[in-house]
Each structure stands twice: as structure tokens, then as C-alpha cells.
PDB file of C-alpha atoms in Angstrom:
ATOM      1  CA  UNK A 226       7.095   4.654 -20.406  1.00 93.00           C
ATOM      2  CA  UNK A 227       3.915   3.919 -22.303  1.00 97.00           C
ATOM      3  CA  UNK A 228       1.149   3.035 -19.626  1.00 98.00           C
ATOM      4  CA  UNK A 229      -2.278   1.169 -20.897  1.00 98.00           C
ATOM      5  CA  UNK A 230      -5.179   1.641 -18.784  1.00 98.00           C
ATOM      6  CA  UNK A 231      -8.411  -0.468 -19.459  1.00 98.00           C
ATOM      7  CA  UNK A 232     -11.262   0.587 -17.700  1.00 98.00           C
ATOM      8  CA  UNK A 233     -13.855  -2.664 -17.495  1.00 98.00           C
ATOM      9  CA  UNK A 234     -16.709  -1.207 -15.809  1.00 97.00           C
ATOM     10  CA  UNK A 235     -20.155  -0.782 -17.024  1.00 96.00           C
ATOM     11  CA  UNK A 236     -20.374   2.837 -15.948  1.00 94.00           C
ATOM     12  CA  UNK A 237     -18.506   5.574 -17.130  1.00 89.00           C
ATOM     13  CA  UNK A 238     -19.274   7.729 -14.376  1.00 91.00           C
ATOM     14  CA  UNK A 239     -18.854   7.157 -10.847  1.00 92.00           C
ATOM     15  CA  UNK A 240     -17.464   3.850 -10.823  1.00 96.00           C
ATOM     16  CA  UNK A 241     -14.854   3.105  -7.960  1.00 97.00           C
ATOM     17  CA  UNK A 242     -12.300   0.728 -10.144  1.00 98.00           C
ATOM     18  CA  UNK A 243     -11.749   3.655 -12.891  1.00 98.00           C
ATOM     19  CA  UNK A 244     -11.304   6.094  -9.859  1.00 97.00           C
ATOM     20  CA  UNK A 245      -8.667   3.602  -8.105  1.00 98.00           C
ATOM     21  CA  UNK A 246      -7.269   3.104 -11.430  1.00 98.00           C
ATOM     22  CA  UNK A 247      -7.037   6.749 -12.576  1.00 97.00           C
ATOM     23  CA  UNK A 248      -4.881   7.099  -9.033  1.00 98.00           C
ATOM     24  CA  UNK A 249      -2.215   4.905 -10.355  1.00 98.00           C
ATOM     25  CA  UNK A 250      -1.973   5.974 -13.455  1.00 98.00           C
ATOM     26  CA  UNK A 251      -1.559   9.587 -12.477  1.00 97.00           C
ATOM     27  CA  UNK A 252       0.922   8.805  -9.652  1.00 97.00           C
ATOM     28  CA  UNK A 253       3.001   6.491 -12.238  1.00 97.00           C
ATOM     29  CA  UNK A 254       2.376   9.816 -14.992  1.00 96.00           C
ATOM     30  CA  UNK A 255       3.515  12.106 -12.216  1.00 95.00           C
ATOM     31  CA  UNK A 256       6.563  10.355 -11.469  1.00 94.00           C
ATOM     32  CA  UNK A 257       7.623   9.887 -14.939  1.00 93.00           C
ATOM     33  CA  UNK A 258       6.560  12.859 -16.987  1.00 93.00           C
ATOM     34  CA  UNK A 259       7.533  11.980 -20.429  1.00 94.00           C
ATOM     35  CA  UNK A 260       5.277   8.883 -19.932  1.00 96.00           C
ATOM     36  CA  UNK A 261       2.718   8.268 -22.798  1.00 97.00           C
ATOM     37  CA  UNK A 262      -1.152   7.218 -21.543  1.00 97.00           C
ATOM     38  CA  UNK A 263      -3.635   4.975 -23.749  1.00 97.00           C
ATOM     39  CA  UNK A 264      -6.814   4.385 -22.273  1.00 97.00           C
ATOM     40  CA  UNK A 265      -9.650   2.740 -22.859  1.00 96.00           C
ATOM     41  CA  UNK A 266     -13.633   3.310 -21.474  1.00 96.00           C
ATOM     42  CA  UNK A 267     -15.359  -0.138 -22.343  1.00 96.00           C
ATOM     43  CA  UNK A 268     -18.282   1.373 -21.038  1.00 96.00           C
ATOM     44  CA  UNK A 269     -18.470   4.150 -23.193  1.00 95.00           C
ATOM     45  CA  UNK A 270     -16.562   2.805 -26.205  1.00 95.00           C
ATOM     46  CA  UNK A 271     -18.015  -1.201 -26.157  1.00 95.00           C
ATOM     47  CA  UNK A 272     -15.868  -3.922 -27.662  1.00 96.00           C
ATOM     48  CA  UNK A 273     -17.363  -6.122 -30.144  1.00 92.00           C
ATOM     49  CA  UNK A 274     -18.050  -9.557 -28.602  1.00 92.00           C
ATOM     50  CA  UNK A 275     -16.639 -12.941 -29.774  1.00 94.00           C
ATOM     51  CA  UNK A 276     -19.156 -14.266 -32.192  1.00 96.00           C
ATOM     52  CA  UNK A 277     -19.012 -16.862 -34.904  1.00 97.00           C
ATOM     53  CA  UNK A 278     -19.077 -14.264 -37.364  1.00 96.00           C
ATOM     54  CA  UNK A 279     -16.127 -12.848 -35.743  1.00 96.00           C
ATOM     55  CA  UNK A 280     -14.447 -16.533 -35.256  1.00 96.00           C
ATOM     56  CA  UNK A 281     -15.200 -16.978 -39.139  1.00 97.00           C
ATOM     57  CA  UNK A 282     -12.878 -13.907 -39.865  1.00 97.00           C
ATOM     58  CA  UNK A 283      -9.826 -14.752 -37.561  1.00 96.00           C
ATOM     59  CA  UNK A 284      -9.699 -18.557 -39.142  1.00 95.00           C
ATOM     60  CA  UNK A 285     -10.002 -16.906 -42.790  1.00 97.00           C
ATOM     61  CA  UNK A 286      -6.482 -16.452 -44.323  1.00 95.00           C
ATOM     62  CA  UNK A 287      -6.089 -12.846 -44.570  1.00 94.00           C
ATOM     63  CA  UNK A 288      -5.423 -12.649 -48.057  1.00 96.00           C
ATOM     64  CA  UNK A 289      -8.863 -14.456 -48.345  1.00 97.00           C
ATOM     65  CA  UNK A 290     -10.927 -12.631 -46.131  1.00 97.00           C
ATOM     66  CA  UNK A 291     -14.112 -10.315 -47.158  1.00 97.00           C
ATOM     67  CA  UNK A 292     -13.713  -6.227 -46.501  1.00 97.00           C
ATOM     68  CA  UNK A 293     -15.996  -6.622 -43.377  1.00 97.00           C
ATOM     69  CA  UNK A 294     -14.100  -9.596 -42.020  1.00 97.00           C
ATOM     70  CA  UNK A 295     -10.725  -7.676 -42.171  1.00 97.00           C
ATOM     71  CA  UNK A 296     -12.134  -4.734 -40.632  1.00 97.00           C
ATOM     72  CA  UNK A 297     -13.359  -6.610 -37.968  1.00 97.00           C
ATOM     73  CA  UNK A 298     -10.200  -8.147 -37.176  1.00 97.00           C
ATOM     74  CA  UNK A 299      -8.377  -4.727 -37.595  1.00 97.00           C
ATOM     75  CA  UNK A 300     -10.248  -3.939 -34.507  1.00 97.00           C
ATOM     76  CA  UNK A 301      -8.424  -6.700 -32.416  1.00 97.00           C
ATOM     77  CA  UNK A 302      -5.097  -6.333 -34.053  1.00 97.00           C
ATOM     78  CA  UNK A 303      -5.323  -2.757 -33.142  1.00 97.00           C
ATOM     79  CA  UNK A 304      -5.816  -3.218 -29.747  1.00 97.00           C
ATOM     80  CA  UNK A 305      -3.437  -6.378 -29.339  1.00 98.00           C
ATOM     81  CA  UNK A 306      -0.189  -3.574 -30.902  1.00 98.00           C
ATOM     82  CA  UNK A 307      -1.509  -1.166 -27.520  1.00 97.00           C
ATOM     83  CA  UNK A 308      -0.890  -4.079 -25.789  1.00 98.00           C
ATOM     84  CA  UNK A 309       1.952  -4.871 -27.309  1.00 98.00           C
ATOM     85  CA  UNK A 310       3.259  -1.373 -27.149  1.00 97.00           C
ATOM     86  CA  UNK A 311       2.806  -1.037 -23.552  1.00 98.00           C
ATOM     87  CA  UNK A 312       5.260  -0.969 -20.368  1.00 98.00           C
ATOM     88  CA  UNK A 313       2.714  -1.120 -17.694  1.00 98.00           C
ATOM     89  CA  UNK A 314      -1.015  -2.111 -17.852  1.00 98.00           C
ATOM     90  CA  UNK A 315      -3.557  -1.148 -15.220  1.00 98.00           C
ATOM     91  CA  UNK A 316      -6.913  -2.445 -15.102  1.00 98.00           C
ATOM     92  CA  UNK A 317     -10.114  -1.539 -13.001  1.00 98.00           C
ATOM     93  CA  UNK A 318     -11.613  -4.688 -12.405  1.00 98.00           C
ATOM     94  CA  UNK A 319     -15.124  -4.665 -10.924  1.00 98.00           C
ATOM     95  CA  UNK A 320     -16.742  -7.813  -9.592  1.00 97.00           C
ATOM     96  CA  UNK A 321     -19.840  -8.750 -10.851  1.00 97.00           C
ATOM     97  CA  UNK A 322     -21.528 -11.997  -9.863  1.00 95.00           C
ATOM     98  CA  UNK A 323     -18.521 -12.939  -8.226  1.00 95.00           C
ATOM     99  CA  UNK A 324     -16.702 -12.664 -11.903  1.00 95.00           C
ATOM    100  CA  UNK A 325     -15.186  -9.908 -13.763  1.00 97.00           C
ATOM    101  CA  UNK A 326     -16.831  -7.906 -16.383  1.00 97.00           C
ATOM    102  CA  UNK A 327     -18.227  -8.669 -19.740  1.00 97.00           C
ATOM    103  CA  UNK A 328     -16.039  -5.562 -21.078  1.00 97.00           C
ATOM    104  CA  UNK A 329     -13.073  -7.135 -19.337  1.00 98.00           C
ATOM    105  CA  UNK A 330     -13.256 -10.727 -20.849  1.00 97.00           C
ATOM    106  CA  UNK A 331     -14.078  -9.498 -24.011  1.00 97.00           C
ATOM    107  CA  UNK A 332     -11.162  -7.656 -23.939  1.00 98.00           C
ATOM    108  CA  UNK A 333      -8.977 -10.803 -23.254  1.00 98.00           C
ATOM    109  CA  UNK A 334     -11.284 -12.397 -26.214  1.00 97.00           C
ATOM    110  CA  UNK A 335      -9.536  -9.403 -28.169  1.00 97.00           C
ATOM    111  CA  UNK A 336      -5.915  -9.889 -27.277  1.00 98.00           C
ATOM    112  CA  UNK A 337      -5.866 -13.265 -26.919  1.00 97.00           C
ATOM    113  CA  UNK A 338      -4.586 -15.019 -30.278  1.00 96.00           C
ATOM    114  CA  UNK A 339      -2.342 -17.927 -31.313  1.00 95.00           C
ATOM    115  CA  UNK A 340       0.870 -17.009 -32.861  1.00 95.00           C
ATOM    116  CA  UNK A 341       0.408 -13.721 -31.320  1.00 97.00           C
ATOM    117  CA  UNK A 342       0.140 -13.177 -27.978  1.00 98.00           C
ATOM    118  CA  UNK A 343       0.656 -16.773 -26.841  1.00 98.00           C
ATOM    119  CA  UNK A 344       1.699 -19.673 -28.600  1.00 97.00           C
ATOM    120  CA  UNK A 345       2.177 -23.625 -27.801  1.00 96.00           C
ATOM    121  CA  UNK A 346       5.136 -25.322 -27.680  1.00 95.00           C
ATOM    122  CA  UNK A 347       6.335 -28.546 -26.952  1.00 94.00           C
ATOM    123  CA  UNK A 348       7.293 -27.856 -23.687  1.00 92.00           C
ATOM    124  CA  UNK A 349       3.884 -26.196 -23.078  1.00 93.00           C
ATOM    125  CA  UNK A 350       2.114 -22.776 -23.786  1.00 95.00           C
ATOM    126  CA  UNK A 351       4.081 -19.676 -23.345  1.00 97.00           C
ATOM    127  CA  UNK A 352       3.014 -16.334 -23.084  1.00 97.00           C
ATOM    128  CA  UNK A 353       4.310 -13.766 -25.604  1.00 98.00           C
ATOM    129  CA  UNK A 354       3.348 -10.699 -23.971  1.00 98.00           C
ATOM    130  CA  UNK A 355       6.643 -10.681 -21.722  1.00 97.00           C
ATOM    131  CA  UNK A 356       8.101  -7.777 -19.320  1.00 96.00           C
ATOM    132  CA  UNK A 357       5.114  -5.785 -18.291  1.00 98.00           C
ATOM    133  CA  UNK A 358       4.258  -4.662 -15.194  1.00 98.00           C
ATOM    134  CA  UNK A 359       0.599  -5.234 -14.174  1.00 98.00           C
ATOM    135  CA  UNK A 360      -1.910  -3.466 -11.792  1.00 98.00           C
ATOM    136  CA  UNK A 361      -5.026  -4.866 -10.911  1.00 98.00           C
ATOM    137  CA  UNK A 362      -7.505  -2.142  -9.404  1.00 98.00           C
ATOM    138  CA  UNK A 363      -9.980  -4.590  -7.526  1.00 98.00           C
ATOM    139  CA  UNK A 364     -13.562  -3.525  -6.295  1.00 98.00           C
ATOM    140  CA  UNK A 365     -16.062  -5.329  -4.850  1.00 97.00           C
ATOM    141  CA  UNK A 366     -19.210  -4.893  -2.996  1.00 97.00           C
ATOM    142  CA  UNK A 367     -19.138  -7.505  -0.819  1.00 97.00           C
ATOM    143  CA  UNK A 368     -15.282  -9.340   1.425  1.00 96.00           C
ATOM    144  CA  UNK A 369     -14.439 -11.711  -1.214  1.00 96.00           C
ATOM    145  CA  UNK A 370     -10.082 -11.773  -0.515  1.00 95.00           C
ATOM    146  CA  UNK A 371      -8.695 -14.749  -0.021  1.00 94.00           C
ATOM    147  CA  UNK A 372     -11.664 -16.256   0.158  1.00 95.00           C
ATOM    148  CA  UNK A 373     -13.516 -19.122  -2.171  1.00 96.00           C
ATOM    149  CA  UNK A 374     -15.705 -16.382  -3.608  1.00 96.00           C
ATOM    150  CA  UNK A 375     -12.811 -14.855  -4.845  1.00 96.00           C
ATOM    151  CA  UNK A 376     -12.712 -16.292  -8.730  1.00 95.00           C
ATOM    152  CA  UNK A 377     -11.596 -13.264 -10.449  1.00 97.00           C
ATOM    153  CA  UNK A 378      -7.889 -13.118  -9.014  1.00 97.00           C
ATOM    154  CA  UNK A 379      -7.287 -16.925 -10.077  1.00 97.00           C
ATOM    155  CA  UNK A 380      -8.827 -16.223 -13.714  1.00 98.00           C
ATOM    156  CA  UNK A 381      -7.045 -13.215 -13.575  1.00 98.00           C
ATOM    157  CA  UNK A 382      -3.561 -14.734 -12.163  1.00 98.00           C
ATOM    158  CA  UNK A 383      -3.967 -17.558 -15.165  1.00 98.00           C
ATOM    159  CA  UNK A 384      -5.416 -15.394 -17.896  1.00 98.00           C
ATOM    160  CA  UNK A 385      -2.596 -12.610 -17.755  1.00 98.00           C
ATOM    161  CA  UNK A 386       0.153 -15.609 -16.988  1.00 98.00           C
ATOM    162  CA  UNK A 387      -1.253 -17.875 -20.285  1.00 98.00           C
ATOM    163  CA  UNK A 388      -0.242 -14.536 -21.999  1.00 98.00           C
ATOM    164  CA  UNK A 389       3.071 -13.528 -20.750  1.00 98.00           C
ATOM    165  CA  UNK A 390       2.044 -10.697 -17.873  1.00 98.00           C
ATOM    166  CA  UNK A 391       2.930 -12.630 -14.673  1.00 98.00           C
ATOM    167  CA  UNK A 392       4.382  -9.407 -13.004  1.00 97.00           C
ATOM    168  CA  UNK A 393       1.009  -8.841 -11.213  1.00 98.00           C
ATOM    169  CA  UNK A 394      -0.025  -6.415  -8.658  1.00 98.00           C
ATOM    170  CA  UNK A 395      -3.736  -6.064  -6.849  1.00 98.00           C
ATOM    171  CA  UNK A 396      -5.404  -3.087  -5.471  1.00 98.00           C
ATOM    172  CA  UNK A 397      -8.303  -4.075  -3.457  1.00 98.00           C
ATOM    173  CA  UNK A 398     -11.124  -2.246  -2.583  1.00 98.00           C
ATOM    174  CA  UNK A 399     -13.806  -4.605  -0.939  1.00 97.00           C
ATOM    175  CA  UNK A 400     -17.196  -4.263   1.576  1.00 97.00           C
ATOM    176  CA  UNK A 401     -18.116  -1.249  -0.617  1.00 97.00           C
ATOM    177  CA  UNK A 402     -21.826  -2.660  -0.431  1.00 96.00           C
ATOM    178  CA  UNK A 403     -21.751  -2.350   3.041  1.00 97.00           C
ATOM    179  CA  UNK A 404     -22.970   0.995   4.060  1.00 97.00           C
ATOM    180  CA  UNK A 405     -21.547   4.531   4.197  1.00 96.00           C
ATOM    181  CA  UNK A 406     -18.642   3.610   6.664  1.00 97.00           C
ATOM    182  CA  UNK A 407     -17.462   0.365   4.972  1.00 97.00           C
ATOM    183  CA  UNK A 408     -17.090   2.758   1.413  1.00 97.00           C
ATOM    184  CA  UNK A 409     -14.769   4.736   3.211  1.00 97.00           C
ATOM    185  CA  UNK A 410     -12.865   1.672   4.938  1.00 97.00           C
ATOM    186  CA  UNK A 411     -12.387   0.563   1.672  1.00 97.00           C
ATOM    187  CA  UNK A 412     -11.476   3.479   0.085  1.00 97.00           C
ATOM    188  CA  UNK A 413      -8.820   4.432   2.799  1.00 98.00           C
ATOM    189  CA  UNK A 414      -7.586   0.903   2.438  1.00 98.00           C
ATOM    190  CA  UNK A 415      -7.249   0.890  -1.314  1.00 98.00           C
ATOM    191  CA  UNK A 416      -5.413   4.531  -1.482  1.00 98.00           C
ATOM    192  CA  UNK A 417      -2.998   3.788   1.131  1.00 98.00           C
ATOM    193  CA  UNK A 418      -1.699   0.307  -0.787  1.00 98.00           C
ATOM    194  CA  UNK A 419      -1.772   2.572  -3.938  1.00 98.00           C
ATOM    195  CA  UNK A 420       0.353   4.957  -1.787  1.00 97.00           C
ATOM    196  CA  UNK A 421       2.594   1.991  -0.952  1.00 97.00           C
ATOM    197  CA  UNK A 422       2.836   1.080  -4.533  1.00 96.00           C
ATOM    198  CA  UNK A 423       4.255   4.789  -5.601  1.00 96.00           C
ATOM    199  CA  UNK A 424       6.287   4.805  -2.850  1.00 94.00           C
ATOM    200  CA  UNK A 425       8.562   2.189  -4.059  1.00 90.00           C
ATOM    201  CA  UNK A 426       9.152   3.890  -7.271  1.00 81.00           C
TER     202      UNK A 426
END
């Protein structure tokens, strides 16, 4: 099993998503112990944003493109084989503004790519990054679920579906902005559906 954590929150330290999602990669790593881990801190290791100097390089034939402009898309070909590569993905997914992060959509701005992972056909898009299992480690200050509020699990739901991943699975930890007692609530909450999660494996 090769598992792919992405951790999409602007802290490195002490943020609740990378703790949830740490728990479910180690119960997953404890369960199968030949299982291989990549994982990425967007926090502490920043991906380069979409920019037109970036868009430039991807829409330059390869054979045509300058030293810099294939070393920048090296960067996003590397990360779209991980991707590739991988059995199970597991994100930590803070909301911000009622969105996700800037790490975590410029990660999709990284993997996403025509002829790569998706592709358009005349029956429609389809997704090219087929049979992976997905967990979402929600977190969120404020009690967003099921509720209008909510946009990251739609964008999320669509995103990950354009590209293949429809095999989805959300961890949420919410009301974390809500004093001492609603941190723990939440906590409790989001361990014991983690809990669940292992339990079925």
C-alpha cells in the first residue's frame, strides 16, 4: 500500500487537520506494515502558485521549452506520479473563509492537467486518477456540516470526482472556535469516526 498524505494547512505546528490526518495515516500504517508513506507539509515546503509564467511553460511543447520552464513543470509532473503512485490519499483540509486552503488548491492547480489526470471525451470529462481511496480530515472553527456555509465538501466532492477519486471519505472536526469545551467535543467526535474508519479494515 502506498499512502499520500497532503497536509494543506498554513501551520506546521499545532494545526488540528495534520494531527487528525497523522491519526489515519498511522492507524492505516499500523494495520498494514509494509505500507509505504509520502507526505507532504505545504506549509513548510510551499508549492509554486499557478502563474502565467507557469501557464506559458505547460502550453510550450516540451521539446520547445526553455531550462527554467521544464524545471518548473518537473515540479508538477513530480508530484502528479505521487499521485499517481498512490493507493490511498489523505488530506487535512482546514477551512479558511469558509474555503479550503491556498496550499490545498494549489495543489489541485498542480495535479490537475489535460491528458493526464483527466481528459474530455465525447461522452463528457472523465477522471483518470481511478481506484483510490480518499480521506478527507475536515476542521473548522465554526458548525459549517451540512449546512450552506459548507463550500469546501462540494468543491471537494467535484474537484476529486473531475479527476477520478470519487471513493471519498470525511473526517470532521467542527466548533473548534468555540471555547475550551467545544475543542474537545470536536476532537472526541473526530477520533471516534477515525476509530470507526480503522475498524472496518
Amino acid at each position: 500500500m502506498k499512502i499520500l498524505q497532503i497536509n494543506t494547512s498554513a501551520r506546521s505546528n499545532g494545526s488540528e487537520s495534520t494531527r487528525l490526518a497523522d491519526l489515519i495515516v498511522e492507524g492505516f500504517a499500523a494495520k498494514n506494515p509494509a505500507a509505504v508513506v509520502m507526505r507532504h507539509d505545504l506549509a513548510s515546503k510551499p508549492l509554486l502558485l499557478l502563474d502565467e509564467s507557469t501557464l506559458n511553460a505547460l502550453h510550450t511543447p516540451a521539446e520547445r521549452r526553455t531550462s527554467e520552464q521544464a524545471a518548473r513543470v518537473a515540479v508538477d509532473n513530480a508530484l502528479i506520479a505521487e499521485l499517481q503512485a498512490a493507493d490511498m490519499v489523505v488530506i487535512g483540509a482546514p477551512m479558511y473563509n469558509f474555503s479550503v486552503t491556498v496550499q490545498l488548491k494549489s495543489w489541485f492547480d498542480a495535479i490537475a492537467r489535460a491528458q493526464v489526470t483527466f481528459r474530455y471525451t465525447e461522452s463528457g470529462p472523465e477522471g483518470l486518477l481511478t481506484g483510490k481511496k480518499v480521506y478527507v480530515a475536515l476542521t473548522r472553527g465554526g458548525l459549517h456540516q451540512n449546512a450552506p456555509t459548507d463550500t469546501q465538501v462540494p468543491y471537494l466532492k467535484t474537484m476529486l470526482g473531475f479527476l477520478g477519486m470519487t471513493d471519498v471519505q470525511f473526517v470532521y472536526a467542527e466548533g473548534l472556535g468555540l471555547g475550551p469545551e467545544a475543542v474537545l467535543k470536536a476532537r472526541a467526535s473526530a477520533e471516534a469516526q477515525i476509530d470507526a474508519i480503522l475498524a472496518t479494515q
